[in-house]
Every structure is written in C-alpha cells, then in structure tokens.
Coordinates of N, CA, C and O and ligand atoms in Angstrom, one line a residue:
M1 N 55.3 131.6 110.8 CA 53.9 132.0 111.3 C 53.1 130.9 112.3 O 53.4 129.9 111.7
I2 N 52.5 131.2 113.4 CA 52.3 129.9 114.2 C 50.7 130.0 113.3 O 50.0 130.9 113.1
T3 N 50.0 128.7 113.5 CA 48.5 128.9 113.0 C 47.7 129.2 114.0 O 48.0 129.6 115.3
P4 N 46.3 129.8 113.9 CA 45.4 130.4 114.8 C 45.2 129.6 115.9 O 45.2 130.0 117.4
K5 N 45.0 128.4 115.6 CA 44.5 127.4 117.0 C 46.1 127.2 118.0 O 45.9 127.4 118.9
M6 N 47.2 127.2 117.2 CA 48.3 127.1 118.0 C 48.6 128.6 119.1 O 48.9 128.8 120.1
Q7 N 48.0 130.0 118.0 CA 48.3 131.2 119.0 C 47.2 131.1 120.1 O 47.6 131.4 121.2
D8 N 46.1 130.5 119.9 CA 45.1 130.6 120.8 C 45.3 129.6 121.9 O 45.2 130.1 123.2
A9 N 46.2 128.7 121.7 CA 46.3 127.8 122.7 C 47.4 128.3 123.5 O 47.4 128.3 124.9
L10 N 48.4 129.0 123.0 CA 49.4 129.8 123.6 C 49.1 130.9 124.5 O 49.5 131.1 125.4
C11 N 48.3 131.5 123.9 CA 47.5 133.0 124.6 C 46.9 132.6 125.9 O 46.9 132.7 126.5
A12 N 46.0 131.2 125.7 CA 45.5 131.1 126.9 C 46.5 130.1 128.1 O 46.2 130.9 129.0
H13 N 47.5 130.0 127.4 CA 48.4 129.3 128.7 C 49.2 130.9 129.3 O 49.4 130.3 130.5
V14 N 49.3 132.1 128.6 CA 49.5 133.2 128.9 C 49.4 133.5 130.2 O 49.4 133.8 131.3
D15 N 47.6 133.3 130.0 CA 46.7 133.8 131.0 C 47.1 132.8 132.5 O 46.7 133.1 133.6
Q16 N 47.2 131.4 132.1 CA 47.2 130.4 133.2 C 48.5 130.7 133.9 O 48.6 130.5 135.2
E17 N 49.7 131.1 132.9 CA 50.7 131.4 133.8 C 50.5 132.6 135.2 O 51.1 132.7 135.8
M18 N 49.6 133.8 134.3 CA 49.6 134.9 135.1 C 48.3 134.4 136.4 O 48.8 135.0 137.5
Y19 N 47.9 133.2 136.2 CA 46.9 133.1 137.4 C 48.2 131.9 138.0 O 47.9 132.6 139.5
S20 N 48.9 131.6 137.8 CA 49.6 131.0 138.8 C 50.6 131.9 139.7 O 50.7 131.7 140.6
A21 N 51.0 132.9 138.8 CA 51.9 133.7 139.8 C 50.9 134.8 140.6 O 51.1 134.9 141.4
Y22 N 49.6 134.8 140.1 CA 48.5 135.5 140.7 C 48.3 134.9 142.0 O 48.0 135.4 143.5
L23 N 47.9 133.7 141.9 CA 48.0 132.5 143.0 C 49.1 132.4 144.1 O 48.8 132.4 145.2
Y24 N 50.2 132.8 143.6 CA 51.4 132.4 144.3 C 51.7 134.0 145.2 O 52.2 133.7 146.5
L25 N 51.3 134.8 144.5 CA 51.3 136.0 145.4 C 50.2 136.1 146.1 O 50.3 136.7 147.6
G26 N 49.7 135.7 146.3 CA 48.1 135.3 147.3 C 48.6 134.6 148.5 O 48.5 134.7 149.4
M27 N 49.3 133.4 147.7 CA 50.0 132.1 149.1 C 50.6 132.9 149.9 O 50.9 132.7 151.2
S28 N 51.6 133.5 149.1 CA 52.8 134.8 149.9 C 52.1 135.4 150.8 O 52.7 135.2 151.9
A29 N 51.3 136.0 150.6 CA 50.4 137.3 151.3 C 49.8 136.5 152.7 O 50.2 136.6 153.8
Y30 N 49.2 135.5 152.1 CA 48.6 134.5 153.3 C 49.8 134.0 154.3 O 49.4 133.9 155.3
C31 N 51.0 133.4 153.8 CA 52.0 132.9 154.6 C 52.4 134.0 155.3 O 52.5 134.2 156.7
E32 N 52.6 135.0 155.1 CA 53.1 136.1 155.6 C 52.2 136.8 157.0 O 52.6 137.0 158.1
A33 N 51.4 136.6 156.5 CA 49.8 137.2 157.6 C 49.6 136.0 158.5 O 49.2 136.3 160.1
H34 N 50.4 134.9 158.4 CA 50.3 133.8 159.4 C 51.8 133.6 159.8 O 51.9 132.2 160.3
A35 N 52.6 134.2 160.3 CA 53.7 134.5 160.6 C 54.7 133.6 159.8 O 55.9 133.6 160.7
Y36 N 54.4 133.2 158.9 CA 55.7 132.4 158.1 C 55.8 133.3 157.0 O 55.8 133.1 155.9
K37 N 56.9 133.9 157.4 CA 57.5 134.9 156.5 C 58.6 134.4 155.7 O 58.7 134.7 154.4
G38 N 59.2 132.8 155.9 CA 60.1 132.5 155.1 C 59.4 131.8 153.9 O 59.8 132.0 152.8
F39 N 58.3 131.1 154.2 CA 57.6 130.7 153.0 C 56.8 131.6 152.3 O 57.0 131.6 150.9
G40 N 56.6 132.8 152.6 CA 56.1 133.6 152.2 C 57.1 134.6 151.2 O 56.8 134.6 149.9
R41 N 58.5 134.6 151.7 CA 59.4 135.1 150.7 C 59.6 134.0 149.4 O 59.6 134.4 148.2
W42 N 59.3 132.6 149.9 CA 59.5 131.4 148.9 C 58.9 131.9 147.9 O 59.2 131.6 146.7
L43 N 57.5 132.0 148.0 CA 56.2 132.2 147.4 C 56.5 133.3 146.6 O 56.1 133.4 145.5
R44 N 56.9 134.1 147.1 CA 57.2 135.6 146.3 C 57.9 135.3 145.3 O 57.8 135.8 144.1
V45 N 59.3 134.5 145.4 CA 60.2 134.4 144.5 C 59.5 133.5 143.0 O 59.7 133.9 141.8
Q46 N 58.5 132.4 143.7 CA 57.9 131.7 142.7 C 57.0 132.7 142.0 O 56.6 132.3 140.8
H47 N 56.5 133.3 142.5 CA 55.3 134.4 142.0 C 56.3 135.2 140.8 O 55.9 135.2 139.6
G48 N 57.1 135.4 140.6 CA 58.4 136.2 140.1 C 58.4 135.7 138.7 O 58.8 135.9 137.7
E49 N 59.1 134.1 139.3 CA 59.3 133.1 138.1 C 57.8 133.0 137.2 O 58.1 133.0 135.9
E50 N 56.8 133.0 137.6 CA 55.4 132.7 137.0 C 55.3 133.6 136.3 O 54.8 133.5 135.1
L51 N 56.0 135.2 136.5 CA 55.3 136.4 135.6 C 56.7 136.0 134.6 O 56.0 136.1 133.3
E52 N 57.8 135.6 134.8 CA 58.6 135.3 133.5 C 58.0 134.3 132.7 O 58.4 134.7 131.5
H53 N 57.3 133.4 133.1 CA 56.8 132.1 132.0 C 55.7 132.9 131.3 O 55.8 132.5 129.9
A54 N 55.2 133.7 131.7 CA 54.0 134.2 131.0 C 54.7 135.1 129.8 O 54.1 134.9 128.9
R55 N 55.8 136.3 130.4 CA 56.0 136.5 129.3 C 57.0 136.1 128.2 O 56.8 136.6 127.1
K56 N 57.6 135.0 128.9 CA 58.1 133.7 127.7 C 57.4 133.4 127.0 O 57.6 133.6 125.7
V57 N 56.3 133.1 127.1 CA 55.2 132.6 126.1 C 54.5 133.7 125.5 O 54.1 133.5 124.1
L58 N 54.3 134.7 125.8 CA 54.0 136.0 125.0 C 54.9 136.6 124.2 O 54.5 136.6 122.8
D59 N 56.2 136.7 124.6 CA 57.2 136.8 123.5 C 57.4 136.0 122.6 O 57.4 136.3 121.1
Y60 N 57.1 134.8 122.8 CA 57.2 133.6 121.6 C 56.0 133.9 120.7 O 56.2 134.0 119.4
V61 N 54.7 134.1 120.8 CA 53.7 134.3 120.2 C 54.4 135.5 119.5 O 54.1 135.5 117.9
V62 N 54.8 136.3 119.8 CA 55.0 137.7 119.0 C 55.8 137.2 118.0 O 55.7 137.8 116.9
A63 N 57.1 136.8 118.6 CA 58.4 136.4 117.5 C 58.1 135.7 116.3 O 58.3 135.4 115.4
R64 N 57.1 134.7 116.5 CA 56.3 133.9 115.3 C 55.2 134.8 114.8 O 54.6 134.0 113.8
G65 N 55.0 136.1 114.7 CA 54.3 136.6 114.0 C 52.9 136.9 114.4 O 51.9 136.9 113.4
G66 N 52.4 136.3 115.5 CA 50.9 136.1 116.2 C 50.5 137.7 116.5 O 51.3 138.6 116.5
Q67 N 49.2 137.4 116.8 CA 48.4 138.8 117.5 C 48.2 138.5 118.8 O 47.3 137.6 118.5
P68 N 49.3 138.5 119.8 CA 48.2 138.1 121.5 C 47.3 138.5 121.7 O 47.2 140.1 121.9
A69 N 46.6 137.9 122.3 CA 44.9 138.6 122.8 C 45.5 137.9 124.6 O 45.4 136.7 124.8
L70 N 45.3 138.8 125.3 CA 45.2 138.4 126.6 C 43.9 138.3 127.4 O 43.1 139.2 127.1
G71 N 43.6 137.2 128.4 CA 42.4 137.4 128.9 C 42.6 137.6 130.5 O 43.3 138.1 130.9
A72 N 41.1 137.5 131.1 CA 41.0 138.1 132.4 C 41.9 136.9 133.4 O 41.6 135.9 133.1
I73 N 42.2 137.2 134.5 CA 42.6 136.3 135.2 C 41.8 136.4 136.8 O 41.7 137.4 137.4
P74 N 41.5 135.1 136.8 CA 40.6 135.0 137.6 C 41.3 135.2 139.6 O 42.4 135.3 139.7
A75 N 40.4 136.0 140.6 CA 40.8 135.8 141.9 C 41.3 134.9 142.4 O 40.7 133.5 142.7
P76 N 42.5 134.5 143.2 CA 43.0 133.3 143.9 C 41.8 133.2 144.9 O 41.4 134.4 145.4
P77 N 42.0 132.0 145.7 CA 41.3 131.7 146.8 C 41.8 132.7 147.9 O 42.9 133.3 148.1
R78 N 40.8 132.9 149.0 CA 41.7 133.8 149.9 C 42.0 133.0 151.6 O 43.1 133.3 152.4
E79 N 41.5 132.0 151.2 CA 41.8 130.8 152.7 C 42.3 129.4 152.3 O 42.2 129.2 151.1
F80 N 43.6 129.3 152.6 CA 44.3 128.0 152.1 C 44.5 126.9 153.0 O 45.2 126.0 153.0
G81 N 43.9 127.2 154.6 CA 44.3 126.6 155.4 C 45.3 126.4 156.5 O 46.3 127.3 156.3
A82 N 45.9 125.2 156.7 CA 47.3 125.1 157.4 C 48.5 125.5 156.5 O 48.5 124.6 155.3
I83 N 49.6 125.4 157.0 CA 50.7 125.5 155.9 C 51.0 124.5 155.0 O 51.5 124.7 153.9
T84 N 50.9 123.6 155.5 CA 50.7 122.1 154.7 C 50.1 122.1 153.8 O 50.3 121.6 152.5
Q85 N 48.5 122.6 153.9 CA 47.6 122.8 152.8 C 47.9 123.6 151.7 O 47.5 123.8 150.6
V86 N 48.8 124.5 152.2 CA 49.4 125.7 151.4 C 50.0 124.9 150.3 O 49.5 125.0 149.1
F87 N 51.1 124.3 150.7 CA 52.0 123.6 149.4 C 51.4 122.5 149.0 O 51.6 122.1 148.0
E88 N 50.3 122.0 149.6 CA 49.6 121.0 148.7 C 48.6 121.2 147.9 O 48.7 120.7 146.5
A89 N 48.2 122.6 147.9 CA 47.5 123.2 147.0 C 48.3 123.6 145.9 O 48.4 123.7 144.5
L90 N 49.4 124.1 146.3 CA 50.5 124.5 145.1 C 51.0 123.5 144.3 O 50.8 123.4 142.6
L91 N 51.2 122.3 144.9 CA 51.4 120.8 144.2 C 50.7 120.8 143.4 O 50.8 120.2 142.0
A92 N 49.3 120.7 143.7 CA 48.3 120.4 143.0 C 48.2 121.1 141.6 O 48.2 120.6 140.7
H93 N 48.3 122.4 141.8 CA 48.4 123.0 141.1 C 49.3 123.2 139.8 O 49.1 123.0 138.4
E94 N 50.7 122.9 140.0 CA 51.6 122.6 139.3 C 51.4 121.2 138.7 O 51.9 121.3 137.3
R95 N 50.6 120.4 139.1 CA 50.5 119.2 138.4 C 49.7 119.4 137.2 O 49.7 119.0 136.0
R96 N 48.5 120.2 137.4 CA 47.7 120.6 136.4 C 48.1 121.3 135.2 O 48.2 121.6 134.3
V97 N 49.3 122.3 135.6 CA 49.7 123.4 134.9 C 50.8 122.3 133.8 O 51.0 122.3 132.7
T98 N 51.7 121.4 134.3 CA 52.0 120.4 133.6 C 51.6 119.6 132.6 O 51.9 119.6 131.5
E99 N 49.9 119.1 133.0 CA 49.0 118.6 131.8 C 48.7 119.3 130.8 O 48.8 119.1 129.9
R100 N 48.8 120.9 131.2 CA 48.5 121.7 130.4 C 49.5 122.0 129.3 O 49.2 122.2 128.1
I101 N 50.8 121.7 129.8 CA 52.0 122.1 129.1 C 52.0 121.1 127.8 O 52.6 120.9 126.8
H102 N 51.6 119.8 128.4 CA 51.9 118.3 127.9 C 50.7 118.6 126.8 O 51.0 118.4 125.6
A103 N 49.7 119.0 126.8 CA 48.4 119.3 126.0 C 49.0 120.1 124.8 O 48.6 119.9 123.9
L104 N 49.6 121.3 125.3 CA 50.2 122.3 124.2 C 51.2 121.5 123.3 O 51.3 121.8 122.2
H105 N 51.9 120.7 124.0 CA 53.0 120.1 123.0 C 52.2 119.0 122.2 O 52.6 119.1 121.0
A106 N 51.2 118.5 122.5 CA 50.3 117.7 121.5 C 49.5 118.5 120.5 O 49.7 117.9 119.4
T107 N 49.4 119.7 120.8 CA 48.8 120.9 120.0 C 49.7 120.9 118.8 O 49.3 121.0 117.6
A108 N 50.9 121.4 119.0 CA 52.0 121.6 118.7 C 52.4 120.5 117.5 O 52.6 120.7 116.4
G109 N 52.3 119.4 117.9 CA 52.3 118.1 117.2 C 51.2 118.1 116.2 O 51.4 118.0 114.8
A110 N 49.7 118.3 116.5 CA 48.8 118.5 115.5 C 49.0 119.3 114.7 O 48.3 119.2 113.3
E111 N 49.6 120.4 115.1 CA 49.6 121.4 114.0 C 50.6 121.7 113.3 O 50.9 122.5 112.6
K112 N 51.8 120.3 113.3 CA 52.9 120.4 112.4 C 53.4 121.6 112.7 O 54.2 121.9 111.6
D113 N 53.9 121.7 114.1 CA 54.9 122.8 114.5 C 56.0 122.7 115.1 O 55.8 122.9 116.7
P114 N 57.0 122.0 114.9 CA 58.2 121.4 115.2 C 59.0 122.8 116.3 O 59.1 122.1 117.2
A115 N 59.2 123.6 115.7 CA 59.5 124.6 116.1 C 58.9 125.1 117.6 O 59.5 125.2 118.7
C116 N 57.5 125.0 117.4 CA 56.7 125.2 119.3 C 57.1 124.2 119.7 O 57.1 124.5 121.1
Q117 N 57.1 123.1 119.5 CA 57.4 121.8 120.5 C 58.9 121.9 121.2 O 59.0 121.5 122.2
V118 N 59.6 122.2 120.2 CA 61.4 122.4 120.7 C 61.1 123.9 121.9 O 61.7 123.6 122.8
F119 N 60.1 124.7 121.3 CA 60.1 125.8 122.3 C 59.4 125.3 123.8 O 59.8 125.8 125.0
L120 N 58.6 124.4 123.6 CA 57.5 123.8 124.6 C 58.8 123.0 125.8 O 58.5 122.7 127.0
Q121 N 59.7 122.4 125.0 CA 60.4 121.7 125.7 C 61.0 122.4 127.3 O 61.3 121.6 128.1
W122 N 61.4 123.3 127.0 CA 61.8 124.4 128.3 C 60.9 124.0 129.1 O 61.3 123.6 130.3
F123 N 59.7 124.5 129.0 CA 58.4 124.3 129.8 C 58.4 122.6 130.7 O 58.0 122.4 131.7
I124 N 58.7 122.0 129.6 CA 58.4 120.6 130.2 C 59.5 120.1 131.1 O 59.1 119.9 132.5
S125 N 60.9 120.3 130.8 CA 61.7 120.3 131.8 C 61.6 121.2 133.1 O 61.8 120.5 134.2
E126 N 61.0 122.4 132.9 CA 60.7 123.4 134.3 C 59.8 122.9 134.9 O 59.8 122.6 136.4
Q127 N 58.7 122.2 134.6 CA 57.6 121.4 134.9 C 58.1 120.4 136.1 O 57.8 120.0 137.2
V128 N 59.3 119.3 135.8 CA 59.7 118.5 136.2 C 60.4 118.9 137.8 O 60.2 118.5 138.7
E129 N 61.1 120.3 137.4 CA 61.5 120.7 138.7 C 60.8 121.2 139.6 O 61.0 121.4 140.7
E130 N 59.5 122.1 138.9 CA 58.6 122.5 139.9 C 58.2 121.6 140.6 O 57.6 121.7 142.0
E131 N 57.6 120.3 140.1 CA 56.9 119.5 140.8 C 57.8 119.1 142.0 O 57.3 118.4 143.1
S132 N 59.2 118.7 141.5 CA 59.7 118.0 142.5 C 60.1 118.7 143.6 O 60.4 118.5 145.1
A133 N 60.5 120.5 143.5 CA 60.7 121.1 144.8 C 59.2 121.5 145.4 O 59.3 121.3 146.7
A134 N 58.2 121.4 144.8 CA 56.9 121.7 145.7 C 56.5 120.2 146.5 O 56.2 120.0 147.4
T135 N 56.9 118.9 145.6 CA 56.8 117.7 146.7 C 57.7 117.6 147.8 O 57.0 117.0 148.5
E136 N 58.9 117.8 147.5 CA 59.9 118.1 148.6 C 59.3 118.9 149.9 O 59.3 118.2 151.0
I137 N 58.8 120.1 149.5 CA 58.1 120.9 150.4 C 57.0 120.1 151.1 O 56.8 120.3 152.6
V138 N 56.1 119.6 150.6 CA 54.8 118.8 151.2 C 55.5 117.8 151.8 O 55.0 117.6 153.2
D139 N 56.6 117.0 151.5 CA 57.0 115.9 151.9 C 57.5 116.2 153.4 O 57.2 115.6 154.5
K140 N 58.2 117.3 153.5 CA 58.8 117.7 155.1 C 57.8 118.4 155.5 O 57.9 117.9 157.0
L141 N 56.8 119.2 155.4 CA 55.5 119.5 155.9 C 54.9 118.5 156.6 O 54.3 118.9 157.9
R142 N 54.5 117.5 155.7 CA 53.6 116.3 156.5 C 54.6 115.7 157.3 O 54.1 115.3 158.8
M143 N 56.1 115.3 157.3 CA 56.7 114.9 158.3 C 56.9 115.8 159.5 O 56.8 115.2 160.8
V144 N 57.0 117.1 159.5 CA 56.9 118.2 161.0 C 55.5 117.9 161.8 O 55.6 118.0 162.5
G145 N 54.6 117.6 160.7 CA 53.0 117.8 161.3 C 53.0 118.9 162.1 O 52.8 119.7 162.0
D146 N 52.6 118.5 163.2 CA 52.2 119.5 164.6 C 53.2 119.9 165.2 O 52.9 120.8 166.5
R147 N 54.5 119.7 164.8 CA 55.4 120.4 165.6 C 55.9 121.8 165.5 O 56.5 121.9 164.3
P148 N 55.1 123.0 166.1 CA 55.9 124.4 165.5 C 57.3 124.7 165.5 O 57.6 125.5 164.6
S149 N 58.0 123.9 166.3 CA 59.3 124.3 166.2 C 60.1 123.9 164.9 O 60.8 124.6 164.1
A150 N 59.7 122.8 164.6 CA 60.5 122.1 163.4 C 59.8 122.8 162.1 O 60.2 123.0 161.3
A151 N 58.6 123.3 162.1 CA 57.8 124.3 160.9 C 58.4 125.4 160.7 O 59.0 125.9 159.8
L152 N 59.0 125.9 161.8 CA 59.5 127.3 161.9 C 60.9 127.3 161.5 O 61.6 127.9 160.8
Y153 N 61.5 126.0 161.7 CA 62.7 125.7 161.3 C 63.0 126.1 159.5 O 63.6 126.2 159.0
L154 N 61.7 125.1 159.1 CA 61.9 124.9 157.8 C 61.4 126.2 157.1 O 61.8 126.8 156.0
D155 N 60.5 126.8 158.0 CA 60.0 128.4 157.4 C 61.5 129.3 157.3 O 61.5 130.2 156.1
K156 N 62.4 129.2 158.1 CA 63.9 129.7 157.8 C 64.5 129.5 156.9 O 65.2 130.3 156.2
E157 N 64.7 128.2 156.6 CA 65.3 127.2 155.5 C 64.9 128.0 154.4 O 65.4 128.4 153.4
Y158 N 63.6 127.9 153.8 CA 62.9 128.1 152.6 C 63.2 129.6 152.3 O 63.2 129.9 151.3
G159 N 63.0 130.3 153.3 CA 63.2 131.8 153.4 C 64.4 132.6 152.9 O 64.5 133.5 152.6
K160 N 65.4 131.2 152.7 CA 66.7 131.6 152.1 C 66.8 131.7 150.9 O 67.6 132.4 150.3
R161 N 65.5 131.3 150.1 CA 65.5 131.1 148.7 C 65.6 132.8 148.1 O 64.9 133.8 148.5
G162 N 66.5 132.9 146.9 CA 66.4 134.3 146.2 C 67.6 135.1 146.9 O 67.8 136.4 146.4
K163 N 67.9 134.7 148.2 CA 68.8 135.6 148.9 C 70.5 135.0 148.6 O 70.7 134.1 148.4
A164 N 71.5 135.7 148.7 CA 72.8 135.6 148.3 C 73.2 134.5 149.4 O 72.9 135.0 150.6
A165 N 73.9 133.6 149.2 CA 74.7 132.6 150.3 C 75.5 133.3 151.1 O 76.4 134.1 151.0
Ligands
FE2_201 FE1 55.0 128.7 135.1
FE2_202 FE1 54.9 127.0 138.3

C-alpha cells in the first residue's frame, strides 16, 4: 500500500500530465492553424505521449492499492506567439515537470517508499529525453530566426515524427 501522502502527490501528478497533454493539444492546433502542419503533427504525437504518462501514474496508484482521485484540468493558453515561442513555452513547461517529478521522488524517499522511487526512475530518465528534444527544437528555431524557408524546412523535418521511415 502507498501512504495517503504519496497517493495524493501521485494523483496530483496525473492531473499535471493531463495538463501537459492538453497544453500540447492546444499548441498542436495552434501550429496547424498557422500553417506549421509538421510541428503540429510533432506536438500531436507528444500529446499522445503525455496521455500515456498520465495513465502510467494512474495505473501505478491502482496497482499499489490506492484509491485514485482525479482533479480538474485547466484550459491551456490560446495564444502562443511566434513558432519559436511555442517551443520555448514547451521547454519551460518540461523543466517545471522535471522539477515536479524530482519532488515526487523526494516525497517517496520521505515516505520510505523505495518501490515508488524505482517507479519514478522511468519518469526521471524520460524528462532528460523530453528536455533534450525540446532544447534541440528551440536551438534550431532560434538559429533559423526570420527566414521562412528554413522554418518551413524544419517544419517538414519534424512532421516526420510518428511516421514510418
Ligand atoms: Fe509527461
Ligand atoms: Fe513531457
């Protein structure tokens, strides 16, 4: 069994992952509405990954004998600015998620729950990948600056995500 404190912290994290999914769905639609179909597709795949993260945490709470309680998911912003700003916002968001996961790991330590710490290790590694992928896109978009032809090339490249090679 998990402690009530651990359960509450994990359930709150399910809501956070759902918010990530919702935020990226909003960003995806925003990109598509601004002719960036490729980045829209990349974000749609990311949306799906965040849903998986939420389910993974929820399933874990149930597996540990918990009684999951889900909260409300706030609406994401409607305006994200230029394409570089979309991914800067995504990177900033992922950094906050990383901090939250590290805090969950610390809570598991304080609650003397080594099983939960092992479970959270997957998420800790996942965040390294998430931040690295987001940083790469932000770096490339900053490099491209105001050159539309280069931005559209990146859009095409990132639109290949989730498609068979
Ligand atoms: Fe996530
Ligand atoms: Fe993420």
